[in-house]
Coordinates of C-alpha atoms and ligand atoms in Angstrom, one line a residue:
X68 CA -21.7 39.7 40.1
X69 CA -23.9 42.7 39.3
X70 CA -27.5 42.1 37.7
X71 CA -29.8 44.1 36.1
X72 CA -33.3 43.1 36.2
X73 CA -36.1 44.4 33.7
X74 CA -39.8 44.9 34.8
X75 CA -41.9 45.8 37.6
X76 CA -44.2 42.7 38.5
X77 CA -44.0 40.1 41.8
X78 CA -41.9 38.0 39.0
X79 CA -39.0 40.5 39.0
X80 CA -39.3 41.0 42.7
X81 CA -38.8 37.2 43.4
X82 CA -36.0 37.2 40.7
X83 CA -34.2 39.9 42.3
X84 CA -34.9 37.9 45.6
X85 CA -33.5 35.0 44.6
X86 CA -30.2 36.2 42.7
X87 CA -29.7 38.7 46.3
X88 CA -29.6 35.4 48.5
X89 CA -26.4 34.4 46.9
X90 CA -23.4 35.8 48.0
X91 CA -21.8 35.9 44.5
X92 CA -24.3 38.7 43.6
X93 CA -23.3 41.9 45.3
X94 CA -26.0 44.3 43.7
X95 CA -29.2 44.0 41.8
X96 CA -30.5 47.0 39.4
X97 CA -34.2 46.8 39.0
X98 CA -35.9 48.9 36.0
X99 CA -38.7 50.0 36.7
X100 CA -38.6 47.8 39.4
X101 CA -41.8 48.2 42.4
X102 CA -42.3 48.9 46.1
X103 CA -40.8 45.6 47.1
X104 CA -37.7 46.1 44.7
X105 CA -37.1 49.3 46.5
X106 CA -37.1 47.9 49.6
X107 CA -35.2 44.8 49.3
X108 CA -31.5 45.5 50.5
X109 CA -28.8 45.6 47.8
X110 CA -31.4 46.4 45.1
X111 CA -32.1 49.5 43.5
X112 CA -34.6 50.9 41.5
X113 CA -34.3 52.9 38.3
X114 CA -37.2 54.4 36.4
X115 CA -36.9 53.4 32.7
X116 CA -40.0 51.9 31.1
X117 CA -39.3 48.2 30.1
X118 CA -40.0 49.5 26.5
X119 CA -37.2 51.9 26.2
X120 CA -34.5 49.5 25.0
X121 CA -31.8 52.3 24.4
X122 CA -32.3 53.7 27.9
X123 CA -31.9 49.9 29.0
X124 CA -28.9 49.1 27.0
X125 CA -27.4 52.2 28.3
X126 CA -28.2 51.6 32.0
X127 CA -26.1 48.1 31.4
X128 CA -23.3 49.9 30.1
X129 CA -22.9 52.5 32.3
X130 CA -23.3 50.2 35.3
X131 CA -21.0 47.8 33.3
X132 CA -23.6 45.0 34.9
X133 CA -22.5 41.3 34.2
X134 CA -26.2 39.7 33.3
X135 CA -28.8 41.4 32.2
X136 CA -32.5 39.1 33.0
X137 CA -35.4 40.4 31.2
X138 CA -38.6 39.5 32.7
X139 CA -41.7 40.7 30.6
X140 CA -42.4 39.1 27.3
X141 CA -42.8 43.0 25.9
X142 CA -39.0 43.9 25.7
X143 CA -38.0 40.9 24.2
X144 CA -40.7 41.0 21.6
X145 CA -39.3 44.8 20.8
X146 CA -35.7 43.3 20.4
X147 CA -33.9 43.6 23.6
X148 CA -32.0 41.1 23.6
X149 CA -31.0 41.6 20.0
X150 CA -30.2 45.5 20.9
X151 CA -27.9 43.8 23.9
X152 CA -26.1 41.3 22.0
X153 CA -24.8 44.2 20.0
X154 CA -22.8 45.3 22.9
X155 CA -21.9 42.1 24.2
X156 CA -23.7 42.5 27.2
X157 CA -25.0 38.7 28.3
X158 CA -28.2 38.9 28.8
X159 CA -31.2 36.0 29.5
X160 CA -33.8 36.1 27.4
X161 CA -34.3 35.1 23.8
X162 CA -34.1 37.7 20.9
X163 CA -36.8 39.1 19.0
X164 CA -37.4 36.3 16.6
X165 CA -37.0 33.6 19.3
X166 CA -39.7 35.9 21.5
X167 CA -42.4 35.2 18.1
X168 CA -43.1 31.9 20.1
X169 CA -45.3 34.0 22.1
X170 CA -46.0 36.9 20.3
X171 CA -47.4 35.5 17.6
X172 CA -49.8 32.5 18.6
X173 CA -49.9 31.4 14.9
X174 CA -46.1 31.2 14.3
X175 CA -45.8 29.4 17.3
X176 CA -48.5 26.9 16.1
X177 CA -47.0 26.4 13.0
X178 CA -43.7 25.9 14.7
X179 CA -45.3 23.1 17.0
X180 CA -46.9 21.5 13.9
X181 CA -43.7 21.5 12.2
X182 CA -42.0 19.9 15.4
X183 CA -44.3 17.4 15.7
X184 CA -45.2 19.0 19.3
X185 CA -48.3 17.4 20.5
X186 CA -50.9 20.0 20.2
X187 CA -54.6 21.3 20.2
X188 CA -56.0 20.8 16.3
X189 CA -56.4 24.5 15.3
X190 CA -57.1 26.8 12.1
X191 CA -55.7 30.1 11.3
X192 CA -58.3 32.9 10.0
X193 CA -57.9 36.3 8.4
X194 CA -61.4 36.8 7.5
X195 CA -64.2 37.0 10.0
X196 CA -66.6 35.1 7.7
X197 CA -64.2 32.1 6.9
X198 CA -63.6 31.8 10.9
X199 CA -67.3 32.1 11.9
X200 CA -68.1 29.3 9.1
X201 CA -65.5 27.2 10.3
X202 CA -66.6 27.8 14.4
X203 CA -70.2 27.1 12.9
X204 CA -69.1 23.6 11.7
X205 CA -67.1 22.6 14.6
X206 CA -69.7 23.8 17.4
X207 CA -68.8 24.5 20.9
X208 CA -67.1 24.3 23.3
X209 CA -64.5 25.9 21.1
X210 CA -61.4 28.1 21.6
X211 CA -60.4 31.6 19.9
X212 CA -57.1 33.3 20.1
X213 CA -55.9 36.2 18.6
X214 CA -52.3 36.4 17.4
X215 CA -50.4 39.0 19.0
X216 CA -49.5 40.0 22.7
X217 CA -52.7 40.9 24.3
X218 CA -51.8 41.1 27.9
X219 CA -54.1 37.7 29.0
X220 CA -57.3 39.7 26.7
X221 CA -57.2 37.7 23.4
X222 CA -58.1 34.0 24.7
X223 CA -62.0 33.1 24.7
X224 CA -62.8 29.8 25.7
X225 CA -66.1 30.1 24.3
X226 CA -68.5 27.3 26.1
X227 CA -71.8 28.5 23.3
X228 CA -71.6 29.2 19.5
X229 CA -73.0 32.2 20.0
X230 CA -70.3 33.6 22.2
X231 CA -68.0 32.3 19.9
X232 CA -69.2 34.0 17.1
X233 CA -69.4 37.4 19.2
X234 CA -65.8 36.4 20.0
X235 CA -64.7 36.5 16.3
X236 CA -66.1 40.1 15.7
X237 CA -65.0 41.6 19.5
X238 CA -61.5 40.3 18.5
X239 CA -61.5 42.0 14.9
X240 CA -63.0 45.1 16.7
X241 CA -60.4 45.3 19.1
X242 CA -57.6 45.4 16.2
X243 CA -56.6 41.9 15.7
X244 CA -55.8 41.1 12.1
X245 CA -55.2 37.2 12.9
X246 CA -57.3 34.4 14.8
X247 CA -56.6 31.1 15.6
X248 CA -59.4 28.7 16.3
X249 CA -58.7 25.9 18.3
X250 CA -59.8 22.8 19.6
X251 CA -61.3 23.0 23.4
X252 CA -59.2 20.7 25.6
X253 CA -60.2 19.4 29.2
X254 CA -58.0 18.2 31.9
X255 CA -55.4 20.4 34.2
X256 CA -53.1 23.3 33.1
X257 CA -49.4 22.4 34.2
X258 CA -46.9 25.4 33.9
X259 CA -43.4 24.1 32.6
X260 CA -40.7 26.9 32.6
X261 CA -37.5 25.4 31.2
X262 CA -34.1 26.9 30.8
X263 CA -32.2 26.9 27.8
X264 CA -29.0 28.1 26.5
X265 CA -29.8 27.3 22.8
X266 CA -28.1 24.2 23.2
X267 CA -29.5 22.4 26.3
X268 CA -32.8 22.3 27.6
X269 CA -33.9 21.3 31.1
X270 CA -37.3 21.8 33.1
X271 CA -37.9 23.9 36.4
X272 CA -40.0 22.1 39.2
X273 CA -43.5 21.8 37.4
X274 CA -46.3 24.8 38.5
X275 CA -49.7 25.3 38.6
X276 CA -51.2 28.5 38.7
X277 CA -55.1 29.4 39.1
X278 CA -55.7 31.5 36.4
X279 CA -59.5 32.4 36.9
X280 CA -60.7 35.2 39.8
X281 CA -63.3 33.3 41.8
X282 CA -63.2 30.1 43.9
X283 CA -63.5 27.4 42.4
X284 CA -61.7 28.1 39.3
X285 CA -64.8 30.6 38.0
X286 CA -65.0 33.9 36.7
X287 CA -62.9 35.7 34.2
X288 CA -59.5 34.7 33.7
X289 CA -56.7 37.2 35.1
X290 CA -52.5 36.8 34.8
X291 CA -52.8 34.3 37.8
X292 CA -54.3 34.2 41.5
X293 CA -51.9 32.3 42.9
X294 CA -49.7 29.1 42.3
X295 CA -48.2 26.0 43.5
X296 CA -45.2 23.6 42.8
X297 CA -44.2 21.4 42.5
X298 CA -47.0 20.1 41.4
X299 CA -47.7 16.3 41.6
X300 CA -50.0 16.0 38.5
X301 CA -46.8 16.1 36.7
X302 CA -45.0 12.8 37.6
X303 CA -41.6 12.2 36.6
X304 CA -43.1 10.2 33.8
X305 CA -45.3 13.2 32.3
X306 CA -42.1 15.0 33.0
X307 CA -40.2 13.0 30.9
X308 CA -42.4 13.1 28.1
X309 CA -42.7 16.9 28.2
X310 CA -38.7 16.7 28.2
X311 CA -38.8 14.1 25.0
X312 CA -42.0 15.1 23.5
X313 CA -42.3 19.0 23.7
X314 CA -38.9 20.7 25.1
X315 CA -36.4 18.9 22.7
X316 CA -38.2 18.9 19.5
X317 CA -39.1 22.9 20.3
X318 CA -35.3 23.6 20.8
X319 CA -34.1 21.2 17.8
X320 CA -36.8 23.7 15.4
X321 CA -35.2 26.5 16.5
X322 CA -32.1 25.6 16.2
X323 CA -32.9 24.6 12.4
X324 CA -34.1 28.3 12.1
X325 CA -31.2 29.5 13.1
X326 CA -32.9 31.3 16.2
X327 CA -30.6 32.6 19.2
X328 CA -32.8 31.3 22.0
X329 CA -31.4 31.5 25.6
X330 CA -33.3 32.3 28.7
X331 CA -36.6 30.2 29.5
X332 CA -39.2 28.7 26.9
X333 CA -42.5 28.1 29.5
X334 CA -44.9 25.6 28.3
X335 CA -48.2 25.6 29.4
X336 CA -49.9 22.0 29.3
X337 CA -53.3 20.5 29.2
X338 CA -52.9 17.2 30.9
X339 CA -55.9 15.0 30.2
X340 CA -57.7 13.0 32.4
X341 CA -55.9 9.7 30.9
X342 CA -52.1 11.7 31.3
X343 CA -52.2 12.7 27.6
X344 CA -50.4 16.0 27.3
X345 CA -50.8 18.8 24.6
X346 CA -49.0 22.7 24.6
X347 CA -51.8 25.4 24.8
X348 CA -48.9 27.9 24.7
X349 CA -45.5 28.7 24.9
X350 CA -44.3 32.1 26.7
X351 CA -40.7 33.3 26.0
X352 CA -40.1 34.2 29.8
X353 CA -40.8 32.8 33.4
X354 CA -44.7 32.6 34.8
X355 CA -46.2 35.0 37.0
X356 CA -47.2 33.7 39.6
X357 CA -45.6 30.3 39.0
X358 CA -42.0 32.1 39.8
X359 CA -43.2 33.2 43.0
X360 CA -43.8 29.5 43.8
X361 CA -40.5 28.2 42.0
X362 CA -37.7 29.9 43.1
X363 CA -37.8 29.4 46.5
X364 CA -37.3 25.8 46.1
X365 CA -34.4 26.2 43.7
X366 CA -31.0 25.1 45.4
X367 CA -29.0 25.8 42.4
X368 CA -27.5 29.7 42.1
X369 CA -30.4 31.1 39.8
X370 CA -27.2 33.8 38.9
X371 CA -25.0 30.3 37.9
X372 CA -28.1 29.0 35.9
X373 CA -28.8 32.1 33.8
X374 CA -25.4 33.1 33.3
X375 CA -24.7 29.8 31.7
X376 CA -28.1 30.2 29.9
X377 CA -26.5 33.4 28.3
X378 CA -23.1 31.6 28.1
X379 CA -24.5 29.0 26.5
X380 CA -22.8 26.6 29.4
X381 CA -25.7 25.1 30.8
X382 CA -24.4 21.4 30.7
X383 CA -22.1 22.2 32.9
X384 CA -25.0 23.4 35.7
X385 CA -26.8 20.1 35.4
X386 CA -28.4 18.7 37.1
X387 CA -30.5 21.7 38.7
X388 CA -30.5 21.1 42.4
X389 CA -33.6 21.8 44.4
X390 CA -34.5 21.8 48.1
X391 CA -37.2 19.7 49.4
X392 CA -40.8 20.7 50.5
X393 CA -43.7 22.2 48.5
X394 CA -44.0 26.0 47.6
X395 CA -47.4 27.8 47.7
X396 CA -48.2 31.7 46.6
X397 CA -51.7 33.5 47.2
X398 CA -51.8 36.6 45.3
X399 CA -53.7 39.5 46.9
X400 CA -55.2 41.8 44.5
X401 CA -57.1 45.2 44.1
X402 CA -61.4 44.4 44.2
X403 CA -62.3 44.6 40.8
X404 CA -59.1 43.4 39.1
X405 CA -59.6 42.0 36.1
X406 CA -61.9 44.7 35.7
X407 CA -61.6 48.3 37.4
X408 CA -59.7 48.5 40.8
X409 CA -59.0 51.5 42.9
X410 CA -55.1 52.5 43.1
X411 CA -53.2 54.2 46.2
X412 CA -54.9 52.3 49.2
X413 CA -51.8 51.8 52.0
X414 CA -50.9 48.5 52.4
X415 CA -50.0 47.6 56.3
X416 CA -49.1 44.0 57.9
X417 CA -46.1 43.0 55.4
X418 CA -43.9 42.6 58.5
X419 CA -46.1 40.4 60.5
X420 CA -46.9 38.4 57.4
X421 CA -43.0 37.7 57.0
X422 CA -42.7 37.3 60.5
X423 CA -45.5 34.3 60.2
X424 CA -42.6 32.4 57.9
X425 CA -43.9 33.5 54.5
X426 CA -42.1 36.0 51.6
X427 CA -44.2 38.7 50.4
X428 CA -43.2 39.6 46.7
X429 CA -44.7 42.6 45.9
X430 CA -46.1 43.2 42.3
X431 CA -48.7 46.3 41.5
X432 CA -47.0 48.4 44.7
X433 CA -45.0 51.7 45.3
X434 CA -43.2 53.3 47.7
X435 CA -43.4 56.8 48.7
X436 CA -44.2 58.3 52.7
X437 CA -46.2 54.8 52.7
X438 CA -46.3 51.8 50.6
X439 CA -49.6 51.9 48.3
X440 CA -51.1 49.5 46.0
X441 CA -50.4 50.6 42.2
X442 CA -51.7 47.6 40.5
X443 CA -54.1 45.0 40.0
X444 CA -52.3 42.2 41.3
X445 CA -50.8 43.5 44.5
X446 CA -48.7 41.3 46.1
X447 CA -47.7 37.6 46.2
X448 CA -47.5 35.9 49.4
X449 CA -45.4 32.6 49.5
X450 CA -44.2 30.0 52.1
X451 CA -42.9 26.5 51.5
X452 CA -43.5 24.1 53.5
X453 CA -42.6 20.5 54.0
X454 CA -45.9 19.5 52.1
X455 CA -49.0 21.4 50.7
X456 CA -50.9 21.2 53.7
X457 CA -48.1 22.7 55.7
X458 CA -47.4 25.6 52.9
X459 CA -51.2 26.6 52.5
X460 CA -51.6 26.8 56.1
X461 CA -48.3 28.9 56.9
X462 CA -49.1 31.4 53.6
X463 CA -52.9 31.9 54.5
X464 CA -51.7 32.6 58.2
X465 CA -49.6 35.2 56.5
X466 CA -51.8 36.5 54.2
X467 CA -54.3 37.3 57.1
X468 CA -51.7 39.9 58.8
X469 CA -52.0 41.8 55.7
X470 CA -54.5 44.9 55.0
X471 CA -55.6 47.8 52.1
X472 CA -58.9 48.8 51.6
X473 CA -60.6 46.5 49.1
X474 CA -58.5 43.7 49.2
X475 CA -59.5 40.5 47.6
X476 CA -57.9 37.3 47.5
X477 CA -59.1 33.4 46.3
X478 CA -59.1 31.4 49.4
X479 CA -58.9 27.8 47.9
X480 CA -55.3 28.0 46.2
X481 CA -54.2 24.6 46.1
X482 CA -57.4 23.2 46.0
X483 CA -56.6 20.8 43.1
X484 CA -54.1 19.0 44.9
X485 CA -56.8 17.3 47.5
X486 CA -58.2 15.7 44.3
X487 CA -54.8 14.2 43.1
X488 CA -53.9 13.0 47.3
X489 CA -57.5 11.2 47.4
Ligands
AMP111 P1 -53.3 31.1 26.4 O1 -53.0 32.3 26.3 O2 -53.3 30.1 25.1 O3 -52.6 29.9 27.1 O4 -54.8 30.8 27.0 C1 -54.9 31.4 28.0 C2 -56.2 30.3 29.2 O5 -57.2 29.8 27.9 C3 -55.3 28.4 29.1 O6 -54.5 29.3 30.1 C4 -56.4 28.4 29.2 O7 -57.2 27.9 30.5 C5 -57.6 28.5 28.3 N1 -57.2 27.5 27.0 C6 -56.0 28.3 26.3 N2 -56.2 27.0 25.1 C7 -57.6 26.3 25.3 C8 -57.9 25.1 24.6 N3 -57.5 24.7 23.5 N4 -58.8 24.4 25.4 C9 -59.4 24.7 26.6 N5 -58.8 25.8 27.4 C10 -57.9 26.6 26.9
LIG112 N1 -49.4 32.8 35.1 C1 -49.2 32.8 33.6 C2 -48.0 33.6 33.0 O1 -47.2 34.1 33.5 O2 -48.7 33.4 31.9

């Protein structure tokens, strides 16, 4: 098989790496890819941007690929899938109508309410003064969300009324015209990435990521500083509840609306201290860095699952098989991220880290004469162990081998697991 992967993050490197572990996959094309996919045996990078729908379609046709896999939300929300469907190219990723589940939080909220999916109470506002009046009535803490793709910058969890009112002004000032004001939820966040072919839907192993930049889950929100799977917080009972009360009703309402959804439905859940679950958000793609922790544990060939989603035969691949053990991914970032950071710093020690038993997924890297940093999140170092304790020991041993100027990472990835085990 020949597969085209669209994207350039750690998630896409992990997908390409996993696909190439199978003898059925002869070649992976990645566009635009990164330093990791450039160095991966069997993988070739192409310089097309993820927004270049016509270019990507042309590449898929010219290379006669068997499948296109889309990593990020942007090309999905621009309609890459609809484009490729016109040429009968199998694609893993929902249509533009389906991608609204991530691209518009107001649309997703309405869908959840109609489907009876548990989610935080909320109101939608197009008028700043009305939003502020409502926020003042509700009081803080409260959550303000921009409607639209915002690369992780559109959600403000306001602990004070002042912060919440400021958030309204700053989101409207930065060009958003619709806001969602949502009830503040407490508990632990779990990422459930589910595969669907539009007829059947099944979760992958539940994961947790660490969104905040600082140790102890403090500081600014990022795309994710680390992740682990399978998280013990999501017990079998909770996963059964996710299937019954989140995944199935969501798929059903998508079907009722004639939305062709084949790919990943990512449910970001909040699980309260008493085990009550609510959906915080849906995404239309794999999570990053959750994918880097989940895929190394997958036993069923990934290409079989992805092709089955594209061809609506997922039921034939069930149950999804998993390896035993636990996986932990630690993100190595450029100091300053998620604010300003440097690019172009030389990266060393990857081979030594791999020799320690870890897999080093690249995110913001570029391979020229040397390998250099090229983004905020630079690498995702993943280790699998027989339990979390051993995975964490292997991963940090490997992380210690890697160097670049201003390297920053969290030393406490997986710290919440201690609370579960004690
Ligand atoms: P979202 O993009 O909707 O997942 O929001 C980004 C992050 O903001 C989430 O991962 C949570 O950490 C936080 N968040 C979102 N909604 C809520 C909420 N209703 N209550 C508390 N925290 C939230
Ligand atoms: N790790 C969070 C996300 O992919 O949205």
